[in-house]
Amino acid sequence: MKKYKTSTPKVDFLRKVTGEAKFTDDIVLPGMLFAVSVRSTVARGKITKITLPELPDGYYWISAKDIVKENVVNIIFSDWPVFADKEVHFIGETIGLFVGEDKAILKELSSSIKIEYEEETPVYDFTESYIHKSFKKGNYDEAKKNAAKVITGTYETGYQEQAYLENQGIIAYYQEDGKMVLTGSMQCPFYIKRAVMRCLGLSDQQVRVIQPAVGGAFGGKEHYPSMIGAQVATAVYKIKKPVKMCFERFEDITFTTKRHPSKSEYEAILDNENNILGLKIRVSLNGGAYKGCSGVVLSRALIACSNAYVFENLDVVGDVYMTNTIPTAAFRGFGSPQTIFAMEMFIHHIAKEIGVDPLKLRFKYLAKQGDITANSGHFHDPIILDKLMKKAMNISNYKRKIKEYSKPDSYRGIGMSCFLHGCGFTGSGESDLIKAKVKLVKDENDHVYVYASSVDMGQGNKTTLKRIVAKNLEIPDEQVTFENPDTDMIPDSGPTAASRTIIIVGFLMEKAAKNLKSIWKKGVKQTYIEPYVGPSYIHWDEETMQGDAYPSYSWGVNVVEVEVDPITYQVSVLHTWSVYDVGRVVDERIAVGQADGGLLQGLGYGYLENMTCLDGKIRHRSLSDYIIPTFKDAPKMETAFIDNPFIYGADGAKGMGELTLVGGAPAIALAIENAINQKITKIPATPEYIMEVMNNGKN
C-alpha cells in the first residue's frame, strides 16, 4: 500500500467511525416537535382553497400567513417564496408544514389536508428565458466570411442528483437569551443566517447558526438549507418550541434541487487548411420554476464553454429557461460539467469530420501561459496541461489502445478528456461581495483556535486548514483546534463552494498564521484577523463578462477505459487514469480521496445517472431507481498530481474539489464512442441510448 508522506489522519475520523459524531437527525432537544411538508400536487396553478383537517392539541399548521416579514428565500435571485402563497409553480413546492410531536400523526394530517387549485398550463419546453448572458471575443461574424467549412454539433445533458449520504435536515430553537438558533446539514452557515434574518425581520444579533457533523453536500446544501431553515424558523417563531425537519430519501430525491439539464449548440468555422477560426456557442439551461442561483451557474457554463482551448474568435450566448419543474441550483462544478462535456465531444467530432487525429487537434489549441482567455482576460500562470496529457497517455497506453479498440467489433474503448476549472467565485466576487475574513485565537496555554465558516462535509477541510495553520506556526497539529463553524464565534469567510476553500480561505489561514507567529508572545492570549485582498491583476466586468474570470485555474486529464456488451449494451468501466495540476497538494491522501470520488461522480453523470421528469414530476424516489455508481462499479483508479505552485494559494495550492468531477463525463462518453464507433452527443449514455445509437445510427 502506498504511503502518503504528506498525509495525516482526518481529525474527525474517529468520531465518525465510532458513531460519536452527531448529525442533524441524531440531535434531540427537550420538548422538540417535528415538521413535515405539505407540497403542491400540480405543476402550475392558483390555490383557491385550503381545507385543514381538525388539528389535535399540540399540533400546528404553518404557512405563508405565518411569515413575519418577507416570504422569500434569500438567494442570489430572491424570487422563491418560503411558502407558496396563492399560486404554485412546480410539483413539490412547499405550501405549509404540519408540526407536532408524533410523526405518524403528522403524516396522517398531511394526507388529510385538501388543497384545491385552478390549474394553468405548465411550461416544460425551453421557451421563456429569464436569465440571458453573452460575450464575444474577436469578431466571429467577420471571420466567418473567410470560412471554408462550417461544422455544427448539439449536445445535451440531463439532471443529476447529489445523492449525499445524509438527507436535508434543519433544527431551530430559542436559546435562553431569546436568540433564534439553527443547526443542520449545510454548506454555508451565513447563507442560512441571512435567510432567517430576512424572513423573520431579525437582526444579526438575534440569529445564530451552528454546524453539526455533515454527511455530504456536493452543492446541494449550499442554498436549499436556507429554504427549510426559514420554514422551520417560522414555525419556531410561532410555536416557541424546538422544531426538527429531516427529509426522508424519497422526499430529498423528488423535491430538492438538482444539476441543470442543458442543451449546448456549437458551430465551428474552419479555413481551407482546417484551422479553426472560431466558435459560435449557444447554451440553454433548465432553471426550473425559480431563478435562485441559476445566473451564477450560467456564467460558469459560458466561461467554460471553450474549455482548455484557445480560439481567436468566439460568439457566446446563454439562457436559463423557466419551466414548471423542480428548481435547479448548485452542484459540484455548477455549469462547467455541461459545457466541458459539449466542448470535449465537439472538438473530437470536428477532428473526425475533417479527417485529422483528434489528439493533434487538441494539442494545437491547448491554452498556454499568456494566452487570452475566452473572456478576453489572460492566463497569468504557467500552464502544464501538455505535460499532464503526456503523462496520462503514457501510464494508460492511450495511443496504442485508441488504435487497437477502433477495430470493428472490439467493443472496448478508451477516451481522454482534458479540462480546467476556475478557482473561487467569478471575477471580483471574492473582493467585492464575499470579503472573506479568518480569525486565529491563541490562548494563555499557547493553544491556537481556528475560526472560519468553512464547512467540513466529508472533504477534509477541518484537517487541511488546521494543518496549514500548524505548519506555518511551526507547532504540532495537536496544538491547533478547528471546531465546526458557529456564527456567534466566527468571521464570515464565505461559503464552502466554488473550489475556494484552499485557494482563498487556506491562503488567508497561511497569512494569518505567519503574522501571528511574527507577534507571538508565549503565555499571552492573542487574536489575529486576516481579511481577503485579491490579486491586483484581477479585472472583471460582470455586465459584459469581460476580463479575468478567476484568479487562477486548476487543470486535469482523465483517461477512461470501458467495455460495452453488444447484447445488453451495458457499460463496464475497466480502468481510469488521472493526472491533475492543483498547484501543490497540501494532504495527498485527502487529495486522492477527493480526486477519485469526484471522478466516480463524473463517470456516473456520463453513463449511469438517469433522472427523468415527466409532466413536471421527478419519476424517482430512491437510490434503487436512481442509480449511482457503487463500490462494484468503481474501476481500478490511478491518480497522480504534478506540482505547479500558485503564488496566492496556501503553500502554492489551488482548488480541486470540482475539477475532479468535470472531466469524467466526456472521458467515458469518448470511450463509449470509441468502443461502438458511433457518435455520442448526450449523457447519460445509458444502455437504451447506446442501443438506439448502435442500431439506428441516431445521435
XYZ file of C-alpha atoms in Angstrom:
699
model
C 0.000 0.000 0.000
C 1.302 3.435 -0.916
C 2.497 5.547 1.993
C 1.470 9.195 1.786
C 4.350 11.078 3.338
C 2.378 14.325 3.345
C -0.798 12.913 4.900
C -2.293 12.891 8.379
C -5.420 11.147 9.688
C -8.593 13.171 9.388
C -9.286 14.941 12.657
C -12.891 13.708 12.775
C -12.445 10.148 11.542
C -12.597 8.501 14.971
C -15.787 10.318 15.972
C -17.431 9.266 12.711
C -16.382 5.611 12.650
C -17.390 5.138 16.296
C -20.751 6.867 15.830
C -19.863 9.599 18.302
C -20.330 12.359 15.702
C -23.771 13.951 15.913
C -25.564 14.519 12.625
C -28.775 16.536 12.444
C -31.160 13.636 12.947
C -29.123 12.440 15.954
C -29.820 15.653 17.863
C -32.683 15.523 20.380
C -33.784 18.586 22.353
C -36.230 18.741 25.297
C -39.790 19.351 24.106
C -38.763 19.083 20.447
C -41.504 18.851 17.824
C -41.270 17.542 14.282
C -42.328 19.073 10.974
C -43.493 17.531 7.714
C -44.042 19.394 4.456
C -47.284 19.718 2.537
C -46.473 20.187 -1.127
C -48.161 21.141 -4.348
C -49.507 18.286 -6.444
C -49.882 20.397 -9.599
C -47.148 21.976 -11.705
C -48.789 25.359 -12.150
C -51.914 26.946 -10.805
C -53.672 29.200 -8.326
C -54.523 27.958 -4.845
C -58.249 28.535 -4.492
C -58.994 26.809 -1.192
C -57.186 25.016 1.630
C -59.270 22.849 3.961
C -57.366 21.781 7.043
C -58.172 18.622 8.989
C -59.012 19.029 12.643
C -55.752 19.550 14.480
C -55.205 17.648 17.755
C -53.993 19.644 20.731
C -50.312 20.495 20.354
C -50.343 20.305 16.540
C -49.946 23.285 14.254
C -50.298 24.407 10.638
C -47.553 26.780 9.414
C -47.993 28.593 6.105
C -47.404 31.876 4.303
C -49.855 33.544 6.709
C -47.308 32.994 9.487
C -44.440 34.748 7.701
C -43.246 37.580 9.917
C -41.668 39.896 7.355
C -40.689 38.648 3.868
C -41.971 35.493 2.234
C -38.850 34.979 0.172
C -35.760 32.794 0.350
C -32.629 34.921 0.421
C -30.634 33.559 -2.527
C -28.787 35.445 -5.292
C -32.114 35.972 -7.057
C -34.775 36.298 -4.357
C -37.802 35.022 -6.250
C -38.503 31.715 -4.460
C -41.126 32.023 -1.669
C -40.581 30.318 1.663
C -44.177 29.048 1.433
C -46.282 29.132 -1.718
C -48.970 31.749 -1.314
C -51.919 31.965 -3.733
C -50.109 30.168 -6.558
C -47.728 27.267 -7.185
C -45.108 26.820 -9.899
C -43.877 23.228 -9.616
C -44.930 19.853 -8.254
C -43.499 19.622 -4.771
C -43.485 23.324 -3.928
C -43.968 23.735 -0.175
C -47.348 25.187 0.780
C -47.037 24.625 4.510
C -45.853 22.482 7.401
C -47.674 20.380 9.936
C -45.835 20.483 13.246
C -46.277 18.257 16.271
C -44.699 15.571 18.443
C -45.788 12.378 16.632
C -44.549 11.813 13.080
C -47.284 9.260 12.336
C -49.991 11.781 13.202
C -48.210 14.423 11.115
C -48.262 12.118 8.108
C -51.985 11.454 8.635
C -52.630 15.194 8.758
C -50.624 15.800 5.594
C -52.613 13.129 3.747
C -55.928 14.568 5.031
C -55.459 18.201 4.021
C -57.440 19.241 0.936
C -55.969 21.827 -1.417
C -57.951 22.998 -4.411
C -56.345 24.603 -7.442
C -57.282 26.493 -10.546
C -54.813 24.721 -12.789
C -52.930 26.589 -15.510
C -50.976 25.257 -18.480
C -47.458 24.412 -17.314
C -44.331 25.191 -19.327
C -41.839 22.382 -19.830
C -40.032 23.476 -23.003
C -37.211 25.999 -23.410
C -39.464 28.886 -24.412
C -39.284 31.500 -21.657
C -35.798 32.781 -20.831
C -35.465 34.549 -17.502
C -31.699 34.979 -17.436
C -29.668 35.919 -20.506
C -25.910 36.428 -20.767
C -23.478 36.812 -23.653
C -19.942 37.800 -24.556
C -17.694 37.969 -27.601
C -14.006 37.585 -28.311
C -12.538 38.815 -31.577
C -15.011 39.123 -34.441
C -16.755 35.866 -35.244
C -19.027 37.281 -37.945
C -16.095 38.785 -39.821
C -14.075 35.588 -39.507
C -16.994 33.551 -40.855
C -16.780 35.460 -44.140
C -13.436 33.762 -44.755
C -14.544 30.319 -43.619
C -14.244 27.381 -45.995
C -16.210 24.990 -43.814
C -18.823 25.147 -41.068
C -19.271 22.248 -38.641
C -22.062 22.055 -36.072
C -22.902 19.879 -33.111
C -25.593 19.779 -30.441
C -25.003 18.210 -27.036
C -27.424 17.502 -24.215
C -27.027 16.670 -20.546
C -29.623 15.590 -18.005
C -30.415 16.080 -14.355
C -28.019 14.831 -11.714
C -28.947 14.188 -8.097
C -26.331 14.961 -5.427
C -27.106 11.698 -3.583
C -25.289 12.773 -0.425
C -25.233 10.273 2.433
C -27.225 12.480 4.805
C -30.567 13.893 3.701
C -31.531 17.545 4.145
C -32.355 18.465 7.709
C -32.664 21.523 9.963
C -33.441 22.096 13.645
C -34.449 25.505 15.030
C -34.947 26.591 18.631
C -34.674 29.539 21.007
C -31.771 29.637 23.405
C -32.248 31.050 26.894
C -31.462 34.649 25.946
C -34.152 34.618 23.226
C -31.808 34.179 20.280
C -33.048 32.049 17.368
C -30.629 29.159 16.812
C -30.472 26.867 13.782
C -28.385 23.763 13.319
C -28.493 21.369 10.413
C -26.877 19.802 7.385
C -25.356 22.723 5.500
C -22.522 24.171 3.457
C -22.966 27.873 4.182
C -23.870 28.904 7.753
C -24.126 32.601 6.943
C -26.463 31.942 3.999
C -28.937 30.353 6.424
C -28.462 33.140 8.932
C -29.200 35.867 6.386
C -32.202 33.951 5.046
C -33.765 33.650 8.514
C -32.984 37.280 9.365
C -34.766 38.422 6.202
C -37.770 36.127 6.586
C -38.375 36.913 10.265
C -37.147 40.508 10.286
C -34.496 39.750 12.894
C -31.179 41.486 13.473
C -27.719 39.998 13.165
C -27.567 39.572 16.947
C -30.876 37.668 17.050
C -29.914 34.687 14.841
C -27.221 32.068 15.391
C -26.315 29.148 13.112
C -24.264 26.175 14.326
C -22.961 23.461 12.019
C -23.116 19.858 13.304
C -21.471 16.938 11.508
C -22.497 16.996 7.834
C -22.839 13.891 5.689
C -22.010 15.210 2.233
C -23.387 18.073 0.172
C -21.877 18.475 -3.345
C -23.571 21.869 -3.731
C -26.996 20.543 -2.796
C -26.717 22.108 0.666
C -25.468 25.491 -0.498
C -28.823 27.247 -0.931
C -31.575 24.720 -0.170
C -30.992 24.764 3.626
C -31.846 28.474 3.520
C -35.308 27.449 2.335
C -36.020 24.855 5.002
C -34.202 26.940 7.605
C -36.603 29.821 7.010
C -39.567 27.412 7.107
C -38.592 25.784 10.394
C -37.604 29.116 11.963
C -41.049 30.481 11.084
C -42.594 27.521 12.919
C -40.433 28.109 15.995
C -41.256 31.824 15.966
C -44.955 30.933 16.167
C -44.885 27.903 18.468
C -41.948 28.829 20.735
C -40.719 25.225 20.886
C -37.784 23.469 19.174
C -38.711 22.039 15.763
C -36.821 19.477 13.670
C -37.447 18.713 9.999
C -35.409 15.936 8.372
C -36.302 14.668 4.921
C -36.762 11.040 4.020
C -34.803 9.855 0.979
C -37.803 9.879 -1.378
C -38.527 13.498 -0.430
C -34.906 14.522 -0.894
C -34.637 12.904 -4.322
C -38.029 14.052 -5.575
C -38.208 17.646 -4.355
C -34.757 19.150 -3.726
C -32.605 20.958 -6.281
C -30.582 19.142 -8.977
C -27.942 19.870 -11.586
C -29.287 21.944 -14.503
C -30.173 19.923 -17.611
C -28.611 21.578 -20.646
C -28.539 21.873 -24.393
C -25.380 23.288 -25.993
C -25.263 24.160 -29.679
C -21.798 24.592 -31.200
C -20.762 25.949 -34.579
C -17.133 25.947 -35.725
C -15.742 27.797 -38.714
C -12.611 26.479 -40.444
C -10.389 27.767 -43.243
C -9.037 25.840 -46.236
C -6.227 24.383 -44.125
C -8.624 23.143 -41.440
C -7.607 25.767 -38.911
C -10.443 26.539 -36.501
C -11.122 30.252 -36.917
C -13.718 30.490 -34.183
C -16.744 29.096 -32.399
C -20.313 30.241 -32.052
C -21.924 28.742 -28.965
C -25.418 28.808 -27.554
C -26.065 27.293 -24.119
C -29.551 26.628 -22.734
C -30.134 25.573 -19.130
C -33.326 24.368 -17.471
C -33.637 26.550 -14.367
C -36.939 25.135 -13.187
C -39.563 27.300 -11.543
C -37.333 29.885 -9.829
C -34.078 31.666 -10.634
C -32.325 31.034 -7.314
C -28.612 30.883 -8.167
C -29.016 29.966 -11.850
C -27.346 33.163 -13.028
C -24.077 32.058 -11.427
C -24.416 28.584 -12.936
C -24.992 30.086 -16.389
C -21.968 32.372 -16.027
C -19.638 29.491 -15.273
C -21.145 27.356 -18.030
C -20.424 30.104 -20.557
C -16.940 30.883 -19.231
C -16.040 27.183 -19.543
C -17.630 26.747 -22.983
C -14.285 26.568 -24.849
C -12.780 24.530 -22.009
C -8.966 24.277 -22.042
C -8.623 25.509 -25.625
C -7.952 28.946 -27.050
C -9.660 30.256 -30.181
C -9.298 33.706 -31.689
C -12.993 34.357 -32.273
C -15.928 33.466 -30.031
C -19.595 34.422 -30.056
C -21.201 33.042 -26.906
C -24.770 33.385 -25.660
C -26.662 31.578 -22.953
C -30.088 31.468 -21.365
C -31.673 29.969 -18.300
C -35.239 28.943 -19.086
C -38.187 28.979 -16.724
C -40.065 25.698 -16.611
C -42.668 24.420 -14.166
C -40.307 21.810 -12.786
C -38.174 21.460 -9.654
C -35.773 24.426 -9.406
C -32.189 23.578 -10.270
C -29.224 25.001 -8.394
C -25.625 24.446 -7.349
C -23.962 21.093 -7.920
C -20.232 20.342 -7.876
C -18.840 22.181 -10.925
C -22.071 24.207 -11.329
C -22.352 24.809 -15.075
C -18.919 23.765 -16.252
C -19.610 19.986 -16.462
C -22.334 20.709 -19.019
C -20.230 22.786 -21.422
C -16.948 20.959 -20.860
C -18.742 17.776 -21.935
C -20.019 19.567 -25.035
C -16.651 21.092 -25.969
C -14.695 17.874 -25.481
C -17.112 15.944 -27.663
C -17.261 18.702 -30.283
C -13.518 19.063 -30.807
C -13.301 15.283 -31.183
C -16.136 15.300 -33.702
C -14.559 18.174 -35.639
C -11.352 16.154 -35.942
C -13.235 13.101 -37.180
C -15.127 15.154 -39.756
C -12.032 16.804 -41.214
C -10.013 13.584 -41.065
C -7.288 14.566 -38.612
C -6.054 12.939 -35.418
C -8.233 14.272 -32.559
C -5.193 14.228 -30.296
C -3.222 16.514 -32.612
C -6.161 18.884 -32.938
C -6.430 19.160 -29.178
C -2.742 19.838 -28.663
C -2.887 22.521 -31.348
C -5.358 24.654 -29.389
C -4.346 23.959 -25.778
C -4.114 27.070 -23.602
C -0.649 28.373 -22.744
C 0.546 30.942 -20.250
C -0.126 34.448 -21.551
C -2.922 33.375 -23.903
C -6.129 35.380 -23.994
C -8.998 33.592 -22.267
C -12.498 33.157 -23.656
C -13.492 36.304 -21.757
C -10.575 38.395 -23.048
C -8.596 38.147 -19.839
C -5.269 36.337 -19.590
C -3.930 33.036 -18.367
C -1.436 34.606 -15.977
C 0.179 31.491 -14.529
C 2.254 28.667 -16.001
C 0.094 26.017 -17.705
C 1.399 22.442 -17.795
C -1.603 20.809 -19.448
C 0.527 19.289 -22.211
C 2.661 17.640 -19.523
C -0.470 16.300 -17.793
C -1.765 14.878 -21.068
C 1.532 13.200 -21.971
C 1.796 11.582 -18.543
C -1.818 10.362 -18.697
C -1.306 8.923 -22.160
C 1.910 7.237 -21.101
C 0.560 5.488 -17.998
C -2.621 4.382 -19.807
C -1.047 3.322 -23.142
C -3.634 5.618 -24.701
C -2.174 5.799 -28.224
C -1.888 2.040 -28.581
C -5.358 1.380 -27.204
C -7.152 4.056 -29.223
C -5.964 2.310 -32.402
C -6.499 -1.210 -31.132
C -10.029 -0.522 -29.899
C -11.035 1.232 -33.108
C -11.092 -2.105 -34.918
C -14.553 -3.475 -35.771
C -16.355 -5.489 -33.088
C -13.801 -4.697 -30.402
C -16.451 -3.300 -28.036
C -13.645 -1.944 -25.927
C -12.906 1.750 -25.896
C -10.667 4.351 -24.353
C -11.412 8.043 -24.037
C -9.492 11.039 -22.790
C -10.690 14.421 -21.581
C -8.635 17.470 -20.681
C -10.203 20.296 -18.731
C -9.832 23.318 -16.486
C -11.732 24.771 -13.567
C -11.638 28.357 -12.377
C -10.914 28.604 -8.648
C -13.133 30.747 -6.444
C -16.038 32.984 -7.334
C -16.186 34.700 -10.689
C -14.324 37.944 -11.295
C -14.232 40.386 -8.413
C -16.804 38.405 -6.399
C -14.283 37.470 -3.734
C -13.076 41.055 -3.235
C -16.339 42.964 -3.702
C -19.028 40.567 -2.467
C -17.610 37.834 -0.227
C -14.917 39.891 1.541
C -13.747 36.867 3.485
C -12.016 37.002 6.857
C -10.460 34.349 9.075
C -9.515 34.544 12.737
C -6.887 32.812 14.863
C -7.004 32.954 18.645
C -4.089 31.811 20.822
C -4.952 31.224 24.463
C -2.743 31.598 27.546
C -1.588 27.986 27.123
C -0.416 28.770 23.550
C -3.148 26.566 22.056
C -4.439 28.005 18.788
C -8.094 28.022 17.724
C -9.121 28.424 14.085
C -12.282 30.374 13.262
C -13.771 30.314 9.755
C -17.091 29.496 8.116
C -15.632 26.681 6.004
C -17.741 23.547 6.488
C -16.257 20.064 6.528
C -18.879 17.940 4.808
C -16.559 14.969 4.366
C -13.929 16.516 2.093
C -11.419 17.110 4.904
C -11.459 20.887 5.412
C -11.005 20.656 9.173
C -7.904 18.548 8.718
C -6.380 20.524 5.870
C -6.985 24.040 7.195
C -5.789 23.049 10.655
C -2.651 21.611 9.096
C -1.939 24.796 7.148
C -2.083 26.795 10.388
C 0.094 24.366 12.333
C 2.702 24.197 9.608
C 3.052 27.959 9.313
C 3.142 28.455 13.080
C 5.696 25.623 13.273
C 3.762 23.896 16.047
C 2.332 20.350 16.290
C -1.074 19.690 14.722
C -2.337 18.761 18.197
C -1.744 22.341 19.316
C -4.388 23.626 16.874
C -8.176 23.184 17.123
C -10.734 23.850 14.389
C -14.281 23.341 15.663
C -17.403 23.295 13.488
C -18.490 26.813 12.493
C -20.766 28.761 14.837
C -21.807 32.176 13.502
C -21.601 33.652 17.008
C -17.903 32.802 17.098
C -16.561 33.054 13.568
C -15.996 35.745 10.959
C -17.669 35.203 7.594
C -15.009 33.604 5.431
C -17.554 32.892 2.714
C -19.465 29.809 1.554
C -17.955 26.360 1.227
C -18.358 26.284 -2.529
C -16.713 27.076 -5.883
C -13.434 25.272 -5.084
C -12.476 28.279 -2.979
C -11.682 26.776 0.415
C -7.976 26.070 -0.035
C -7.101 28.756 -2.559
C -8.974 31.541 -0.714
C -9.576 30.520 2.912
C -6.448 28.389 3.100
C -4.314 31.263 1.825
C -5.847 33.549 4.449
C -5.058 30.946 7.111
C -1.472 30.785 5.912
C -1.081 34.566 6.050
C -2.800 34.785 9.430
C -0.548 32.075 10.877
C 2.594 33.744 9.587
C 1.504 37.084 11.003
C 0.533 35.570 14.347
C 3.898 33.869 14.502
C 5.631 37.212 13.957
C 3.921 38.731 17.020
C 3.795 35.541 19.129
C 4.019 36.137 22.873
C 4.313 32.975 24.913
C 1.642 32.564 27.584
C -0.380 35.555 26.398
C -3.794 35.412 24.730
C -3.608 36.857 21.218
C -6.096 37.276 18.361
C -5.309 37.834 14.711
C -7.845 38.509 11.917
C -6.823 38.289 8.266
C -9.049 39.902 5.561
C -9.021 38.875 1.918
C -7.235 41.057 -0.597
C -7.450 39.827 -4.173
C -4.613 39.782 -6.700
C -4.188 43.231 -8.238
C -4.322 41.842 -11.770
C -7.959 40.724 -11.492
C -10.218 42.992 -13.532
C -13.733 41.862 -14.386
C -16.848 43.456 -15.859
C -19.849 41.363 -14.837
C -22.159 43.131 -17.278
C -20.072 42.377 -20.374
C -18.418 39.233 -18.939
C -15.048 40.581 -19.986
C -11.769 40.292 -18.092
C -10.166 37.847 -15.698
C -12.881 35.477 -14.585
C -10.780 33.763 -11.887
C -7.545 34.383 -10.005
C -6.244 31.029 -11.209
C -7.219 27.756 -12.849
C -6.698 24.133 -11.933
C -6.176 21.628 -14.751
C -6.720 17.936 -15.267
C -6.736 14.949 -17.612
C -8.892 11.827 -17.291
C -8.437 8.653 -19.318
C -11.178 6.028 -19.073
C -11.235 2.506 -20.474
C -14.567 0.721 -20.952
C -16.161 -2.370 -22.410
C -19.649 -2.316 -23.955
C -21.704 -5.518 -24.037
C -23.064 -5.793 -27.609
C -26.105 -7.742 -26.406
C -27.199 -5.856 -23.276
C -25.461 -2.561 -24.161
C -24.264 -2.330 -20.579
C -21.056 -0.375 -19.992
C -18.329 -1.722 -17.731
C -15.683 0.760 -16.626
C -12.412 -1.161 -16.527
C -9.740 1.351 -15.564
C -9.155 5.080 -15.131
C -6.009 7.182 -15.110
C -5.986 10.779 -13.934
C -3.333 13.487 -13.729
C -4.025 16.863 -12.109
C -2.449 20.258 -11.580
C -3.944 21.615 -8.373
C -0.947 23.772 -7.567
C 0.718 21.948 -4.712
C -1.097 19.219 -2.783
C -1.488 20.007 0.928
C -2.512 16.499 2.029
C -2.058 13.744 -0.515
C -4.432 11.188 0.956
C -7.257 13.711 1.180
C -6.471 14.894 -2.346
C -6.588 11.371 -3.773
C -9.896 10.749 -1.988
C -11.353 13.932 -3.474
C -9.981 13.115 -6.918
C -11.242 9.551 -7.116
C -14.605 10.406 -5.574
C -15.033 13.337 -7.946
C -14.146 11.234 -10.977
C -16.582 8.485 -9.982
C -19.317 11.099 -9.634
C -18.402 12.467 -13.072
C -18.475 8.984 -14.581
C -21.920 8.413 -13.101
C -23.083 11.654 -14.686
C -21.753 10.413 -18.018
C -23.197 6.930 -18.281
C -25.322 5.842 -15.349
C -27.309 8.534 -13.526
C -30.526 8.808 -15.493
C -33.192 11.037 -13.947
C -36.415 11.715 -15.816
C -39.048 14.355 -15.272
C -42.454 13.537 -16.767
C -45.288 16.062 -16.723
C -43.363 18.131 -14.204
C -42.711 15.312 -11.743
C -39.392 13.623 -10.959
C -40.009 9.920 -11.547
C -37.530 8.627 -8.961
C -37.985 8.069 -5.243
C -34.957 6.120 -4.038
C -31.409 5.052 -4.789
C -32.916 1.875 -6.207
C -34.476 3.654 -9.162
C -31.957 6.487 -9.410
C -28.737 4.578 -9.973
C -25.371 5.975 -8.894
C -22.008 4.192 -9.123
C -21.472 1.768 -6.259
C -18.299 0.176 -4.961
C -18.753 -2.595 -7.527
C -18.878 -0.012 -10.331
C -15.612 1.583 -9.235
C -12.795 0.548 -11.574
C -9.104 0.392 -10.816
C -8.147 4.062 -10.480
C -4.653 5.504 -10.854
C -4.247 9.142 -9.828
C -1.237 11.454 -9.985
C -0.507 15.101 -9.294
C 2.140 17.320 -10.855
C 3.232 20.336 -8.829
C 2.665 23.779 -10.323
C 2.500 26.134 -7.297
C 0.242 29.194 -7.327
C 1.679 32.261 -5.647
C -1.636 33.217 -3.985
C -2.515 29.740 -2.694
C -1.726 28.126 0.658
C 1.716 26.555 0.140
C 1.026 27.024 -3.581
C -2.290 25.093 -3.536
C -5.251 25.712 -5.871
C -8.813 24.373 -5.846
C -9.573 20.765 -6.715
C -12.966 19.705 -5.356
C -14.892 20.477 -8.537
C -12.058 19.998 -11.022
C -12.048 16.267 -10.391
C -15.679 15.848 -11.484
C -15.836 17.898 -14.673
C -13.789 15.595 -16.935
C -15.406 12.270 -16.098
C -18.458 12.513 -18.366
C -16.650 13.421 -21.619
C -13.913 10.858 -20.930
C -16.365 7.992 -20.576
C -18.537 9.256 -23.439
C -15.497 9.291 -25.734
C -14.532 5.819 -24.516
C -18.016 4.513 -25.353
C -17.838 6.244 -28.718
C -14.517 4.528 -29.408
C -15.998 1.166 -28.376
C -19.115 1.328 -30.576
C -17.794 3.550 -33.411
C -20.835 5.830 -33.218
C -21.174 9.432 -32.072
C -22.294 10.140 -28.530
C -23.996 13.521 -28.202
C -25.913 13.295 -24.947
C -25.478 11.989 -21.445
C -26.073 9.853 -19.570
C -25.143 7.302 -22.227
C -27.489 4.635 -20.871
C -27.859 1.159 -22.382
C -31.114 2.312 -24.000
C -29.381 5.253 -25.659
C -26.410 3.129 -26.753
C -28.801 0.553 -28.252
C -30.551 3.286 -30.201
C -27.270 4.686 -31.473
C -25.838 1.300 -32.443
C -28.991 0.003 -34.107
C -30.291 3.141 -35.750
C -27.261 5.368 -36.060
C -29.139 8.127 -34.224
C -27.284 10.689 -32.177
